[in-house]
PDB file of C-alpha atoms in Angstrom:
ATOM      1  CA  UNK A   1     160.250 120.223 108.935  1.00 42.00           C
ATOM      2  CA  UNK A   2     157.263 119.418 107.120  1.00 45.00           C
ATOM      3  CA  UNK A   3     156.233 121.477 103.775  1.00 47.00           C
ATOM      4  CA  UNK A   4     152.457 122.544 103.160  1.00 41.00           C
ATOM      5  CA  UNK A   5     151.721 120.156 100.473  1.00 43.00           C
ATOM      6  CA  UNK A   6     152.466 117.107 103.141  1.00 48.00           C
ATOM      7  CA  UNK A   7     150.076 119.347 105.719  1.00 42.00           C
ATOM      8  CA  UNK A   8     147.676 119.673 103.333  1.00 38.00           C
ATOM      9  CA  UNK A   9     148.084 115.972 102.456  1.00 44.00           C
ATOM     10  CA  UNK A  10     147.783 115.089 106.149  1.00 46.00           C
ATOM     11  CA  UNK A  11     144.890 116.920 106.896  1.00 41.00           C
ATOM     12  CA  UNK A  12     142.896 115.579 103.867  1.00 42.00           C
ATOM     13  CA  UNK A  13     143.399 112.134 104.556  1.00 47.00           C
ATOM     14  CA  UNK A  14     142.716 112.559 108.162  1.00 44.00           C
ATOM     15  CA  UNK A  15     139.502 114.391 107.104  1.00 40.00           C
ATOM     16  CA  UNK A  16     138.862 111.130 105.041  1.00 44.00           C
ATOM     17  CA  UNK A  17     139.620 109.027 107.534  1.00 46.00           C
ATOM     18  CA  UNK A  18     137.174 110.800 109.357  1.00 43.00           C
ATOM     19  CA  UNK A  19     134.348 110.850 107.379  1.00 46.00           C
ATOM     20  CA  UNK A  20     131.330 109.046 108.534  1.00 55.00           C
ATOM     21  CA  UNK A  21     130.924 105.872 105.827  1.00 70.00           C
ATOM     22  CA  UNK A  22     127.651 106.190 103.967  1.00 82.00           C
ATOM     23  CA  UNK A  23     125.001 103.284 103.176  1.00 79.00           C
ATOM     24  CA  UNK A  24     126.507 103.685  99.588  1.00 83.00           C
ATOM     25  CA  UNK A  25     130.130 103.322 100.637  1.00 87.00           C
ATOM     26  CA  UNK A  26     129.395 100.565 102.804  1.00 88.00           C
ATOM     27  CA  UNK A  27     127.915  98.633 100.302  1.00 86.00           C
ATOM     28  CA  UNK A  28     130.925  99.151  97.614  1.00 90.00           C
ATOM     29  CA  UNK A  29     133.344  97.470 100.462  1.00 92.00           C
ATOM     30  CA  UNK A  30     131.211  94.582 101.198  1.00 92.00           C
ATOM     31  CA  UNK A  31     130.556  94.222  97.614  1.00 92.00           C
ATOM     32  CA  UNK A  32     134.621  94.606  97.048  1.00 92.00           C
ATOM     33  CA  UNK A  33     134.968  91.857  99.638  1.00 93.00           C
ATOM     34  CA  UNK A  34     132.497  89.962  98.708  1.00 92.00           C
ATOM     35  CA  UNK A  35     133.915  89.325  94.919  1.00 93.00           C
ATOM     36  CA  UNK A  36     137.514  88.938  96.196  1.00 92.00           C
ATOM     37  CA  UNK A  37     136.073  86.168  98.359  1.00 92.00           C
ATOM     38  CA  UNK A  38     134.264  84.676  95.887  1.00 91.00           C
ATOM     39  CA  UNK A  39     137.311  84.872  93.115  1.00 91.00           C
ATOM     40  CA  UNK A  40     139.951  83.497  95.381  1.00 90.00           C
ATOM     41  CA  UNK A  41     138.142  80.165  96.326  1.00 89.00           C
ATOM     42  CA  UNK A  42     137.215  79.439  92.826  1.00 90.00           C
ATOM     43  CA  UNK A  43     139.907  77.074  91.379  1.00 87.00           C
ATOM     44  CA  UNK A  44     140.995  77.787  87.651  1.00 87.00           C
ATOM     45  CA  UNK A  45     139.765  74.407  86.484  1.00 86.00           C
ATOM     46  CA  UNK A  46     136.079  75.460  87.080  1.00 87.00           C
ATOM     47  CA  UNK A  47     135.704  77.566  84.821  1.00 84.00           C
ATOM     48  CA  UNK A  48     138.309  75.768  82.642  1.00 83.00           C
ATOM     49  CA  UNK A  49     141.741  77.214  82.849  1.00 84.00           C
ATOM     50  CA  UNK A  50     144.724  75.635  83.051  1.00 82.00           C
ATOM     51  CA  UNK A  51     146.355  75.685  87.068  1.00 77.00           C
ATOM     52  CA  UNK A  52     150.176  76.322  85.369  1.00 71.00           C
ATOM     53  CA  UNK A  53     153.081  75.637  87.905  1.00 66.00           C
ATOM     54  CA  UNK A  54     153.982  79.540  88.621  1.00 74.00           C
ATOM     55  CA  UNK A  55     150.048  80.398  90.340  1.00 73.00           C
ATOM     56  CA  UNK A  56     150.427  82.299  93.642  1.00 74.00           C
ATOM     57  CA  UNK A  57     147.148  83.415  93.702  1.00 72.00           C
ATOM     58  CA  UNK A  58     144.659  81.146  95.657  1.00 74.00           C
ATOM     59  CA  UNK A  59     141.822  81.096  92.889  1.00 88.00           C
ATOM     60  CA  UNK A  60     141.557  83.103  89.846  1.00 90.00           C
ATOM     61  CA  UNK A  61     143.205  86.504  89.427  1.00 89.00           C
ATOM     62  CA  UNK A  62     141.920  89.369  88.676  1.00 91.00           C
ATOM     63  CA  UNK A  63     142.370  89.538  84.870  1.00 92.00           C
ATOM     64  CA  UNK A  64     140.992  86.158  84.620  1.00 91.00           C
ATOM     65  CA  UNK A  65     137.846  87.366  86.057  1.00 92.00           C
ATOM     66  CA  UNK A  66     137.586  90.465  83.934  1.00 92.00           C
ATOM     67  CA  UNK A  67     138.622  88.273  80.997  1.00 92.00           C
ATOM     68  CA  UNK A  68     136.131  85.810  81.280  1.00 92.00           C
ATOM     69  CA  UNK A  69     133.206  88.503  81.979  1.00 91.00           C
ATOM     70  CA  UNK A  70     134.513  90.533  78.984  1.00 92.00           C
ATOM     71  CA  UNK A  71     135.282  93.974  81.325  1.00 91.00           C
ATOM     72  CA  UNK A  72     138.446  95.295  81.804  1.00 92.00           C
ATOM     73  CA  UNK A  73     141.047  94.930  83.981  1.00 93.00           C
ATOM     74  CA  UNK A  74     141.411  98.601  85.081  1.00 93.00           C
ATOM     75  CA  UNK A  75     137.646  97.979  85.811  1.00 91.00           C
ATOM     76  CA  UNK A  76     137.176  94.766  87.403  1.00 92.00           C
ATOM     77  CA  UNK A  77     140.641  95.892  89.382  1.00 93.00           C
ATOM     78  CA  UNK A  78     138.710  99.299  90.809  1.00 93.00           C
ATOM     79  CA  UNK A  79     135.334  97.200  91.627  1.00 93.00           C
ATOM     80  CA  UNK A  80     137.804  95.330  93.985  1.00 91.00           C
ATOM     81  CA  UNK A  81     139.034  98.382  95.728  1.00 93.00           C
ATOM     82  CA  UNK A  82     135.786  99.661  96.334  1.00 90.00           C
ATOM     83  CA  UNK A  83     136.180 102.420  93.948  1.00 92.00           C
ATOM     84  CA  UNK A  84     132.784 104.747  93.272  1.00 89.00           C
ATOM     85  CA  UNK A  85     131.898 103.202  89.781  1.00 88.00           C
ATOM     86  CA  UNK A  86     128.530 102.662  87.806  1.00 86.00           C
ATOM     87  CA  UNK A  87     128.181  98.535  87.607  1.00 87.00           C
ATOM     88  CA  UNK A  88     125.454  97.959  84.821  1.00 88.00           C
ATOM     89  CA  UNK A  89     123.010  94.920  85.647  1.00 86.00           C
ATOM     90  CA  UNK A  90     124.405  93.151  82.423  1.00 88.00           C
ATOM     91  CA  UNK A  91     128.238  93.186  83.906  1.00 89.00           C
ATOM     92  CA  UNK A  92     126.644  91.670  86.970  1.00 91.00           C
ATOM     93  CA  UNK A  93     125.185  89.039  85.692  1.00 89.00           C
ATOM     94  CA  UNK A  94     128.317  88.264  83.718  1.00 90.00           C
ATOM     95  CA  UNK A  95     130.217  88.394  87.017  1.00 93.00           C
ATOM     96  CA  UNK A  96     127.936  86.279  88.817  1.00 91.00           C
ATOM     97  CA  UNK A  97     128.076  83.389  86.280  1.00 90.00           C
ATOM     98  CA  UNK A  98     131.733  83.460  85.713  1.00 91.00           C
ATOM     99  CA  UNK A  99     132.207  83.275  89.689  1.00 92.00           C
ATOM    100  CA  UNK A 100     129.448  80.869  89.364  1.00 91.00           C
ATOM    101  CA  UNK A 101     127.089  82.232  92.196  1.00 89.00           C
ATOM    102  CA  UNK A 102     123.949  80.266  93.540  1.00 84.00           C
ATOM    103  CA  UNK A 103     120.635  81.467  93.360  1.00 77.00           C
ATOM    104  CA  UNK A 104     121.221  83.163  96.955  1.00 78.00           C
ATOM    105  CA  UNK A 105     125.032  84.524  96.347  1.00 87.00           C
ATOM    106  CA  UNK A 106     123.248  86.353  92.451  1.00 87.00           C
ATOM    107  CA  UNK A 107     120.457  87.960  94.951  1.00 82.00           C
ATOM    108  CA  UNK A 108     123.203  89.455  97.349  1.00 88.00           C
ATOM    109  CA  UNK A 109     125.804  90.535  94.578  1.00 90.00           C
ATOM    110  CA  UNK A 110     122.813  92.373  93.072  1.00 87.00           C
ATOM    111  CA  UNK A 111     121.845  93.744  96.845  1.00 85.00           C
ATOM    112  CA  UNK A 112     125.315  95.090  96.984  1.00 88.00           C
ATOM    113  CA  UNK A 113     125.574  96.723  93.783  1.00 88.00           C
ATOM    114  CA  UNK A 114     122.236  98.554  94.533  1.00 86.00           C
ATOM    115  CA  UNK A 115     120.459  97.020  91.794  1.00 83.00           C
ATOM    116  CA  UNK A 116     117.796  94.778  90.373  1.00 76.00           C
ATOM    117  CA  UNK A 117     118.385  91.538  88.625  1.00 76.00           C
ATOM    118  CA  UNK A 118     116.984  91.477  85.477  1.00 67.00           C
ATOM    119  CA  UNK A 119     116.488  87.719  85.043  1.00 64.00           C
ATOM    120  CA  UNK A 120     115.339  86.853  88.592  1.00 51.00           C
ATOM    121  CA  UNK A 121     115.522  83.028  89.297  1.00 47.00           C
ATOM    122  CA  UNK A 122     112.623  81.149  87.936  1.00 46.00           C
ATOM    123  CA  UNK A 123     112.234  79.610  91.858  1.00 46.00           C
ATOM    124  CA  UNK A 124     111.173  82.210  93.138  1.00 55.00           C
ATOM    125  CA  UNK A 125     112.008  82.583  96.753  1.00 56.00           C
ATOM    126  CA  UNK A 126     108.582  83.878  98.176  1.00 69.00           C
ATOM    127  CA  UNK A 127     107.073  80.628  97.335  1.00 82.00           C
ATOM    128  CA  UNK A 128     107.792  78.421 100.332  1.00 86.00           C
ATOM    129  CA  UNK A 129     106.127  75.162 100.398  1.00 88.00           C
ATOM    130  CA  UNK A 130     104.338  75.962 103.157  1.00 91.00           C
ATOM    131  CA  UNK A 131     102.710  79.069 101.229  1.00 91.00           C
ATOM    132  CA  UNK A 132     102.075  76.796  98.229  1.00 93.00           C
ATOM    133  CA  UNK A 133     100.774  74.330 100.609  1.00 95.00           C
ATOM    134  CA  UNK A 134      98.272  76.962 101.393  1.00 94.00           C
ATOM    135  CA  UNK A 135      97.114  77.680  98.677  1.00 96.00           C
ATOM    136  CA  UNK A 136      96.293  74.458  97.994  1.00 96.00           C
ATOM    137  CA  UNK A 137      94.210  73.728 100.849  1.00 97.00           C
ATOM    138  CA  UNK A 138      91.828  76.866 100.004  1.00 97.00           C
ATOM    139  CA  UNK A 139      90.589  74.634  97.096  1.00 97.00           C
ATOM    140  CA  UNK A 140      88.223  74.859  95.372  1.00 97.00           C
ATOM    141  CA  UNK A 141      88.215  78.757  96.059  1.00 98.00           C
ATOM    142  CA  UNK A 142      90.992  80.039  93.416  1.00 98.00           C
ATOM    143  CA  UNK A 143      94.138  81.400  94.860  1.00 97.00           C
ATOM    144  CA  UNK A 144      97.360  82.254  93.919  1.00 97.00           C
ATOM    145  CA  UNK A 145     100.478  84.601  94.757  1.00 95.00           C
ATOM    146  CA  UNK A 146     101.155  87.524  92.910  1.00 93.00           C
ATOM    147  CA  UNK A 147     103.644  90.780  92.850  1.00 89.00           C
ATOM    148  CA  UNK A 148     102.877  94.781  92.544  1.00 87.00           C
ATOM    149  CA  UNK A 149     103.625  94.285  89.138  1.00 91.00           C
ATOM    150  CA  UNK A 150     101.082  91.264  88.651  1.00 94.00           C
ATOM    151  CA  UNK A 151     103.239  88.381  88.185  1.00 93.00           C
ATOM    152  CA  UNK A 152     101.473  85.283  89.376  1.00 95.00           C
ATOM    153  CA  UNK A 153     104.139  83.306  91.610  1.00 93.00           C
ATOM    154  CA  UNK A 154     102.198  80.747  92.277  1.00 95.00           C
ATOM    155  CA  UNK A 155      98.364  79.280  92.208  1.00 97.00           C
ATOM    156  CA  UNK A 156      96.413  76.259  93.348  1.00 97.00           C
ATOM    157  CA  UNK A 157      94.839  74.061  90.897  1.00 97.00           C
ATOM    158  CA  UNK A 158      91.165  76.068  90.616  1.00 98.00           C
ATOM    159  CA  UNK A 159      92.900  79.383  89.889  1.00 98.00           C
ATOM    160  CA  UNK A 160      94.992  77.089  87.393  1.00 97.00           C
ATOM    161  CA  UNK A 161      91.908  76.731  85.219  1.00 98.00           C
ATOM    162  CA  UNK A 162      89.949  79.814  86.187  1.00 98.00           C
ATOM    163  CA  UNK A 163      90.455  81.777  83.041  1.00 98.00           C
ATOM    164  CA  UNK A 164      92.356  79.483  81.109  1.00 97.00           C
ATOM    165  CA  UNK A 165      94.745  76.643  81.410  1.00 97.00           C
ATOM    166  CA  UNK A 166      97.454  78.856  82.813  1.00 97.00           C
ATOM    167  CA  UNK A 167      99.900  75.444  83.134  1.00 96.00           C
ATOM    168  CA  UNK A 168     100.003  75.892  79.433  1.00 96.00           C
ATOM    169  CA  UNK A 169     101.265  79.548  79.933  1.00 95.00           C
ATOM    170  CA  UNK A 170     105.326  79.716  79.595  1.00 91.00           C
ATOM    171  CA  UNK A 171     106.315  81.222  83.174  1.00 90.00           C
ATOM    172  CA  UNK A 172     107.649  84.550  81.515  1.00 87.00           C
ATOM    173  CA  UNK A 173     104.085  85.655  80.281  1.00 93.00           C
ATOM    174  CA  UNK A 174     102.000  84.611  83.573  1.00 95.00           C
ATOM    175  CA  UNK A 175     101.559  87.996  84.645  1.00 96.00           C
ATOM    176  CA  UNK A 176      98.057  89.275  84.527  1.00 97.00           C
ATOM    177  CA  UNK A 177      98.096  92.254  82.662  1.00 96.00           C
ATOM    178  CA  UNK A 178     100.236  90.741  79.926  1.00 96.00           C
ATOM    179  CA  UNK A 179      97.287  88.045  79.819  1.00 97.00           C
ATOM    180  CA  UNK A 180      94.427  90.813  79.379  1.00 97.00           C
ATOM    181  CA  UNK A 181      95.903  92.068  75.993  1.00 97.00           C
ATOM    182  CA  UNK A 182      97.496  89.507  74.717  1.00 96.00           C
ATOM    183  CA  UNK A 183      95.659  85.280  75.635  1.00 97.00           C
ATOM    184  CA  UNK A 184      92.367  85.150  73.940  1.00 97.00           C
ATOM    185  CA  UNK A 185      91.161  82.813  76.576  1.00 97.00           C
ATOM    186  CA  UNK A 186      92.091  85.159  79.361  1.00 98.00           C
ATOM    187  CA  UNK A 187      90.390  88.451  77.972  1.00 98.00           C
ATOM    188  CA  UNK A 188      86.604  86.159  77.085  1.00 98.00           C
ATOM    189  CA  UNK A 189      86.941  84.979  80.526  1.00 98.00           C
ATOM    190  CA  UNK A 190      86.540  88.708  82.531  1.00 98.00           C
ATOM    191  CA  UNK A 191      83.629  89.763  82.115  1.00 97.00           C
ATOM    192  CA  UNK A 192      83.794  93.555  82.654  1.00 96.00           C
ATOM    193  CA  UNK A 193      87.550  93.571  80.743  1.00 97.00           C
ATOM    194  CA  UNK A 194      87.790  97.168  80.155  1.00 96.00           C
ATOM    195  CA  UNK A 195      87.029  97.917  83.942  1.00 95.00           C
ATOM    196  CA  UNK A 196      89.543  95.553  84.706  1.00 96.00           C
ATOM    197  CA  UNK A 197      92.756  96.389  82.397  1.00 96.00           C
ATOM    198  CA  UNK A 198      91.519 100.074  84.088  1.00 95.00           C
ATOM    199  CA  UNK A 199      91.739  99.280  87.669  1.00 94.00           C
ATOM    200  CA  UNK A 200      95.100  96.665  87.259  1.00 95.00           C
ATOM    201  CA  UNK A 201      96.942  99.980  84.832  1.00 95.00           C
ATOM    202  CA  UNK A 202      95.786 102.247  87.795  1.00 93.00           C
ATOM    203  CA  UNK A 203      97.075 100.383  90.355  1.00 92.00           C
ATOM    204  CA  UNK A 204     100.501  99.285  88.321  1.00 92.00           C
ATOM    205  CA  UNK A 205     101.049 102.905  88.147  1.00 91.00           C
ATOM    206  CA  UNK A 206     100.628 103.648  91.830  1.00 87.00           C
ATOM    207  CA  UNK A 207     103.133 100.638  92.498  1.00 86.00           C
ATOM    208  CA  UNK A 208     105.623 101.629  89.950  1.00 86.00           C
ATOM    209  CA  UNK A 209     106.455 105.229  91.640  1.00 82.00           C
ATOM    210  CA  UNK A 210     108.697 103.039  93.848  1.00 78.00           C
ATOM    211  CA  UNK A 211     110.212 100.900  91.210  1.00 77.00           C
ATOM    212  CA  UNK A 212     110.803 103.535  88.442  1.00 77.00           C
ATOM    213  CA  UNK A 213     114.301 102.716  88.044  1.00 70.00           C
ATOM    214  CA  UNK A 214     114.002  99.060  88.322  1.00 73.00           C
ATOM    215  CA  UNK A 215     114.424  97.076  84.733  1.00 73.00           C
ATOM    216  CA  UNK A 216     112.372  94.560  85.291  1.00 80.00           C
ATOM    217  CA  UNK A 217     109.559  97.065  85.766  1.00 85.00           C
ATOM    218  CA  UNK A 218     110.522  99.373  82.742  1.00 84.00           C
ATOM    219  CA  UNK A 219     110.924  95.929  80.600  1.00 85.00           C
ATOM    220  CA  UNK A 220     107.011  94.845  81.409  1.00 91.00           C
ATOM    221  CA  UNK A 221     105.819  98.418  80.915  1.00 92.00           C
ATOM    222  CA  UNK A 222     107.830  98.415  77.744  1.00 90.00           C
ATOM    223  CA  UNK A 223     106.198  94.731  76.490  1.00 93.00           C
ATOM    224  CA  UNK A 224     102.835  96.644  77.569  1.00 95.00           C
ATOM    225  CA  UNK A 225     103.062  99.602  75.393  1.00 95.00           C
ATOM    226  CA  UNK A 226     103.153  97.185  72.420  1.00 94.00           C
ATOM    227  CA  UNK A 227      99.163  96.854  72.752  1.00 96.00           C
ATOM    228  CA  UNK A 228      97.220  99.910  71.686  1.00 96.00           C
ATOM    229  CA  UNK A 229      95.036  98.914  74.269  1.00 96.00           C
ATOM    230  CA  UNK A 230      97.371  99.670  77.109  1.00 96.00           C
ATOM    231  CA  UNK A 231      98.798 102.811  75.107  1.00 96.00           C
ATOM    232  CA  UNK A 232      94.916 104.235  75.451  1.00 96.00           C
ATOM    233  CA  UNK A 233      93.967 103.017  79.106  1.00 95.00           C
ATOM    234  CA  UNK A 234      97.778 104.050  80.087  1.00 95.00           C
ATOM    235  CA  UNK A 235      97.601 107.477  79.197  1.00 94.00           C
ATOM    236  CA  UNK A 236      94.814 108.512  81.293  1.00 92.00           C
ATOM    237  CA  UNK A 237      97.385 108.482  83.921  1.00 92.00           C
ATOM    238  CA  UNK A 238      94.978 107.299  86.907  1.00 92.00           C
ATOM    239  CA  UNK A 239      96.143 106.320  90.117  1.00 90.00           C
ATOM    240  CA  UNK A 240      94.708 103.494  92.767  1.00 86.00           C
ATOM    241  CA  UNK A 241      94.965 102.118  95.615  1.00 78.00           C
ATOM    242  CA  UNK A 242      93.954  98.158  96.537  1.00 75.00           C
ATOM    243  CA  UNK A 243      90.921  97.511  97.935  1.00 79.00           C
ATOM    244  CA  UNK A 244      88.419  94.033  98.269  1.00 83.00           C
ATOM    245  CA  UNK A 245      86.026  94.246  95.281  1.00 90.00           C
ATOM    246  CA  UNK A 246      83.248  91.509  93.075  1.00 95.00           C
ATOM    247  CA  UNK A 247      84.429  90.435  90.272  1.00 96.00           C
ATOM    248  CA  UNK A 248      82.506  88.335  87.160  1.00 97.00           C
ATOM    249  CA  UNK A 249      84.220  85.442  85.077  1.00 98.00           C
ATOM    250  CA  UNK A 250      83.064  83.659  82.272  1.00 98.00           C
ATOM    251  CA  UNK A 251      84.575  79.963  82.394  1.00 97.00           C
ATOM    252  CA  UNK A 252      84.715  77.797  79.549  1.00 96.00           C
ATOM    253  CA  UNK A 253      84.006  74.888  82.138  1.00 97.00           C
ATOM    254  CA  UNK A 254      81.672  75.682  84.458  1.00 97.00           C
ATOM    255  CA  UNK A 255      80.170  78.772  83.262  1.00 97.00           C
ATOM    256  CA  UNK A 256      79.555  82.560  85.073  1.00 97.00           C
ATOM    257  CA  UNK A 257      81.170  82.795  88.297  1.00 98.00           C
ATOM    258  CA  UNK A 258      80.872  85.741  90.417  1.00 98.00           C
ATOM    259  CA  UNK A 259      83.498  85.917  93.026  1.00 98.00           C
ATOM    260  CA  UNK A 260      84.885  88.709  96.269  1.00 97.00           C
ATOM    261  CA  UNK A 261      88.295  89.587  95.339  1.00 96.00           C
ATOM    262  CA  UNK A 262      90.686  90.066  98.669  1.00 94.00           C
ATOM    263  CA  UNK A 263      94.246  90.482  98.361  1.00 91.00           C
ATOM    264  CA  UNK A 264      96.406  89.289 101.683  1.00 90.00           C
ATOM    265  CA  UNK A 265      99.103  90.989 101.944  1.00 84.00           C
ATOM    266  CA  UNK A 266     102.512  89.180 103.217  1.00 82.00           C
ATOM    267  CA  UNK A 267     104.980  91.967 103.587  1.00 71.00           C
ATOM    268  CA  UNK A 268     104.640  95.629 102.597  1.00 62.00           C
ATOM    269  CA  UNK A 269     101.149  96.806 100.944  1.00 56.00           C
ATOM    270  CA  UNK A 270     103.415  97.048  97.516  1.00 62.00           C
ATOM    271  CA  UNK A 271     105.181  93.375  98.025  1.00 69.00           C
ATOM    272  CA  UNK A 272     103.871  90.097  97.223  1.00 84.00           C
ATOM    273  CA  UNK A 273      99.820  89.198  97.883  1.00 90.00           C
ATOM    274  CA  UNK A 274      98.132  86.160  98.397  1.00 93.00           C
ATOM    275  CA  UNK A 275      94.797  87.119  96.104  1.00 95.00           C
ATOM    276  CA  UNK A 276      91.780  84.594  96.794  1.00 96.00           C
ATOM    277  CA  UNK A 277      88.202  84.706  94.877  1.00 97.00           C
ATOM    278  CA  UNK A 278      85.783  83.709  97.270  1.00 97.00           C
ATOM    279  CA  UNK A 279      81.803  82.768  95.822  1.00 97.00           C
ATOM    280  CA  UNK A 280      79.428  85.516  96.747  1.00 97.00           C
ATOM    281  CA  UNK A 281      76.601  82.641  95.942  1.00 96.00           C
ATOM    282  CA  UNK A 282      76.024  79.371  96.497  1.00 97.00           C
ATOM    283  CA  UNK A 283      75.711  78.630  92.299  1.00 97.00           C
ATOM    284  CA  UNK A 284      79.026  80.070  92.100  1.00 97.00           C
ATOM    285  CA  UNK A 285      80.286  78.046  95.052  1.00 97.00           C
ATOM    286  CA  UNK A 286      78.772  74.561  93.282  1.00 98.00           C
ATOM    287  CA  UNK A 287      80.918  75.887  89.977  1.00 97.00           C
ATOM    288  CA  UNK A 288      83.998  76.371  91.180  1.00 98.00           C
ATOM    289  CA  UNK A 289      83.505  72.913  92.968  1.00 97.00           C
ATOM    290  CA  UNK A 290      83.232  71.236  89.695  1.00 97.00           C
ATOM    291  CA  UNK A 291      85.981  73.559  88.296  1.00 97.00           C
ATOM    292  CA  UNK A 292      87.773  72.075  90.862  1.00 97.00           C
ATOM    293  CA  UNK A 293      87.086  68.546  90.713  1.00 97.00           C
ATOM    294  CA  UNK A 294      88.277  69.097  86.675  1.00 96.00           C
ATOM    295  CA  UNK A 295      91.084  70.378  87.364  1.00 96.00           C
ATOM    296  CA  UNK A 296      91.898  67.250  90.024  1.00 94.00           C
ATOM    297  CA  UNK A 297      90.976  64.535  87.286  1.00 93.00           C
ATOM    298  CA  UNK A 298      93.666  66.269  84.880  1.00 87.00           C
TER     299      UNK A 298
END
């Protein structure tokens, strides 16, 4: 004879058992898996531990793992049984370099957990050579690749030297609204500025209602609110859509360019852009020719 507390028992875990499996719960297993995977075919002289003569374990065990990414064992133990726990971005990145992930195995551990990495890869995997490639073949019109949140991925050699010598930019800063408050060179070279740091804080806004969570977006807006400038044009609170427009530069090669902005979109209207600035006339047109052929003899 059964008692009620093993009926109840019954019933609940059929009921469990039951349950349909959300996105969320699906993720936590084939993150669970994922890291057990990973752990058990990384041998302890990797990451420089001694083998012993007693291991049973194929790999590292669990306490090694949570040892090395400074988390604990209760923790690391739980994020293996698919438990419903909060990972922060800064334990994943400590578990994806002490199980030594690739550049692809980081993106999917950070997939799984539901999260963005904070330090993407500096190759970034939108670039394909065959994008780069081009880009390069619309020279001498300036071109390059950029997010919603106006990193530039990538350019060909005439956007390289459009509004300053952005080779000489460190990667982390060649984003163009960080450029428009902050590179000397950069701000002399737009000629309507204000209009511009306008239109780019209207649109950044419009693009971040789908990213307000995401660190890396709350990290640039953060670095942004450092400029009084941004603080002002930020707290009108406009909103924008894209859309093809003119746009003036002042080169310190070749002189006043007027150009049509178009943005190309490769994946969804908020996901990475090919943007191209194409000479309205044909004294613009000579101008970025010999901007071009500069930027070749370099």
């Amino acid at each position: 004879m059964t008692t009620m507390a093993q009926e109840t028992a019954t019933a609940t875990g059929a009921a469990r058992t039951a349950a349909p499996q959300t996105a969320s719960t699906v993720r936590r297993h084939e993150l669970a898996a994922f890291l057990r995977h990973r752990r058990e075919h990384i041998a302890p002289e990797q990451v420089g531990l001694p083998r012993g003569t007693r291991r049973r374990t194929p790999g590292l065990r669990r306490e090694e793992v949570a040892q090395l990414a400074a988390v604990g064992v209760t923790w690391y133990t739980w994020l293996e049984q698919a438990r419903d726990i909060q990972v922060s971005v800064q334990v994943l990145d400590a578990l994806a370099r002490t199980l030594l992930l690739d550049r692809s195995e980081r993106s999917h551990l950070f997939q799984l957990a539901d999260a963005t990495d904070p330090q993407p890869a500096a190759d970034c995997p939108v670039v394909t050579p065959a994008l780069q490639a081009m880009l390069d073949q619309l020279d001498p019109i300036p071109a390059c690749l950029q997010n919603a949140r106006y990193d530039i991925l990538a350019y060909n050699r005439t956007y390289g030297m459009l509004l300053c010598d952005l080779d000489a930019v460190l990667p982390e800063d060649r984003n163009c609204m960080i450029l428009s408050y902050t590179h000397q060179e950069w701000r002399s070279s737009i000629v309507h500025l204000e209009k511009t740091q306008r239109l780019m804080a209207a649109r950044f806004r419009g693009s971040m209602a789908d990213h307000l969570a995401d660190p890396t977006w709350k990290t640039l807006l953060k670095r942004l609110h450092t400029s009084p400038e941004f603080c002002e044009v930020w707290d009108r609170h406009e909103v924008m859509g894209a859309s093809p427009r003119r746009k003036e530069f002042r080169n310190s090669h070749v002189g006043r360019l007027t150009v049509d902005h178009t943005d190309l979109w490769l994946g969804p209207s908020r996901g990475p852009r090919m943007v191209t600035y194409a000479p309205v006339d044909e004294e613009s047109r000579e101008r970025l020719e010999r901007l071009h052929a500069i930027a070749q003899a370099r």
